[in-house]
Short mmCIF file of C-alpha atoms in Angstrom, two decimals:
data_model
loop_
_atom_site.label_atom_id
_atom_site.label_comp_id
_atom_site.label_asym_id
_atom_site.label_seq_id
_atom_site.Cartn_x
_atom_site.Cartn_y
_atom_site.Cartn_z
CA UNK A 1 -15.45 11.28 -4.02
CA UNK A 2 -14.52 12.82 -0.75
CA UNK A 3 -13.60 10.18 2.32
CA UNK A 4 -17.35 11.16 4.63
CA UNK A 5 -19.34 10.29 1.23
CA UNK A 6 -17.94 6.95 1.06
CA UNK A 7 -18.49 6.14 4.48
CA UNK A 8 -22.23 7.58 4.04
CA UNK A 9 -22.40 5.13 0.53
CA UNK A 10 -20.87 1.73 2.77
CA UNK A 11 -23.03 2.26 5.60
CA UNK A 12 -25.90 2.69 3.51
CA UNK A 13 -25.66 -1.16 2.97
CA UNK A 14 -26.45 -2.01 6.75
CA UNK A 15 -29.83 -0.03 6.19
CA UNK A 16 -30.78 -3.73 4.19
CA UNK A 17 -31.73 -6.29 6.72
CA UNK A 18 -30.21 -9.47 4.52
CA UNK A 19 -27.09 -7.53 4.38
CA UNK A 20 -27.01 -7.19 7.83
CA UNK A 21 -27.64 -10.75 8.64
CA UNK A 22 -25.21 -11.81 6.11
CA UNK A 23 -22.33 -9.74 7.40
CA UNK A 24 -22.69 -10.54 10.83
CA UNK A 25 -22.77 -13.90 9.50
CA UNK A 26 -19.72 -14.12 7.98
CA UNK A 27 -18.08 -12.28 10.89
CA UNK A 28 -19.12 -15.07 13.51
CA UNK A 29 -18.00 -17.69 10.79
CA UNK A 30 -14.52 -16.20 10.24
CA UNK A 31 -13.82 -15.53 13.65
CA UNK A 32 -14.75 -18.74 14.84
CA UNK A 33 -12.38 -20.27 11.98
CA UNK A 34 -9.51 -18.45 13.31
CA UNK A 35 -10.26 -19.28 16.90
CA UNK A 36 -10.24 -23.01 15.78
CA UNK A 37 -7.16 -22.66 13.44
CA UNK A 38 -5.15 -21.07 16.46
CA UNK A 39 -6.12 -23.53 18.86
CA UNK A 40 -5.50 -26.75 16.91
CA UNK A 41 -2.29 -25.07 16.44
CA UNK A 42 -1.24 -23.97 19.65
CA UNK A 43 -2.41 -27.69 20.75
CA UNK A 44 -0.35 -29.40 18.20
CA UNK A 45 3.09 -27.59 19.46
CA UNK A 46 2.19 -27.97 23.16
CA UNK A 47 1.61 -31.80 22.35
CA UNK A 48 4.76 -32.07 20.26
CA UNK A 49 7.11 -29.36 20.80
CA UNK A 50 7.83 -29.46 17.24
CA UNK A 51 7.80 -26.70 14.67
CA UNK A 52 7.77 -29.29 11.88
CA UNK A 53 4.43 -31.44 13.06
CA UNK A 54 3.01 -27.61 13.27
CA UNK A 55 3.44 -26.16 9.93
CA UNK A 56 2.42 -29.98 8.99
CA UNK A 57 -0.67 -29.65 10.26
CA UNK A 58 -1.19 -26.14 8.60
CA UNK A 59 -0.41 -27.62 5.71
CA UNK A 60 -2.55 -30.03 5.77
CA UNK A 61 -5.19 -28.07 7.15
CA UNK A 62 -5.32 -25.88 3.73
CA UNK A 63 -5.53 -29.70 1.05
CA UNK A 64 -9.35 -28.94 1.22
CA UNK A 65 -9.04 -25.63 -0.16
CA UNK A 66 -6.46 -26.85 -2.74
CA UNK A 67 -8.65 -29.58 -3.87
CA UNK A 68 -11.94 -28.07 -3.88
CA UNK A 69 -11.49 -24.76 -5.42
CA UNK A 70 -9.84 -26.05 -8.68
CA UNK A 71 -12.61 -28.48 -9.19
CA UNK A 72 -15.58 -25.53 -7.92
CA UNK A 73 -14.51 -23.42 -10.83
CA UNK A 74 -14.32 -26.53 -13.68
CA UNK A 75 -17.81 -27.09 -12.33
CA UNK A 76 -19.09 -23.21 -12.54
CA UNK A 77 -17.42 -22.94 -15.82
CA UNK A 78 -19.64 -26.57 -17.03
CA UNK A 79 -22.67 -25.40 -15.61
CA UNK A 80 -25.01 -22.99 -17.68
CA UNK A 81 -25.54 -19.87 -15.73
CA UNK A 82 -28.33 -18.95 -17.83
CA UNK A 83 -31.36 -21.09 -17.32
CA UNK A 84 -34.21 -20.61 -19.40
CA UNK A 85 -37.18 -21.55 -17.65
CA UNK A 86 -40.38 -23.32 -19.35
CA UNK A 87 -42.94 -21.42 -22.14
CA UNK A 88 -40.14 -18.26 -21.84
#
């Protein structure tokens, strides 16, 4: 597939409405993130002066993700993806 018909096949996904309001979305969520991440940061080492206390708190920043995604996928992997609704 030449490089113009995979543009045309990606941008045909913006012509959905959800899409749209999904991606742009995601795009205010992850930006804000990252706006937050660097400032807590940048706050942390003009508080401290102290490269330790920052990767600390970067560190410690991430023990969400560490904890919750392990036990996200034991639940998926419980949970029956196939429900079979009533009288089917």
């Amino acid at each position: 597939m030449e490089a113009s018909k995979k543009s045309r096949v990606m941008i045909r996904a913006f012509s959905s409405r959800n899409f749209r309001l999904y991606y742009t979305g995601q795009a205010i969520y992850l930006i804000g993130t990252s706006m937050t991440q660097v400032a807590t940061s940048w706050l942390v080492y003009r508080l401290t002066d102290s490269a330790w206390l920052l990767g600390l708190v970067g560190f410690a920043s991430q023990i969400p993700t560490l904890l919750l995604i392990p036990l996200g996928g034991i639940i998926a992997d419980c949970w029956n993806r196939h429900l079979r609704t009533e009288g089917a």
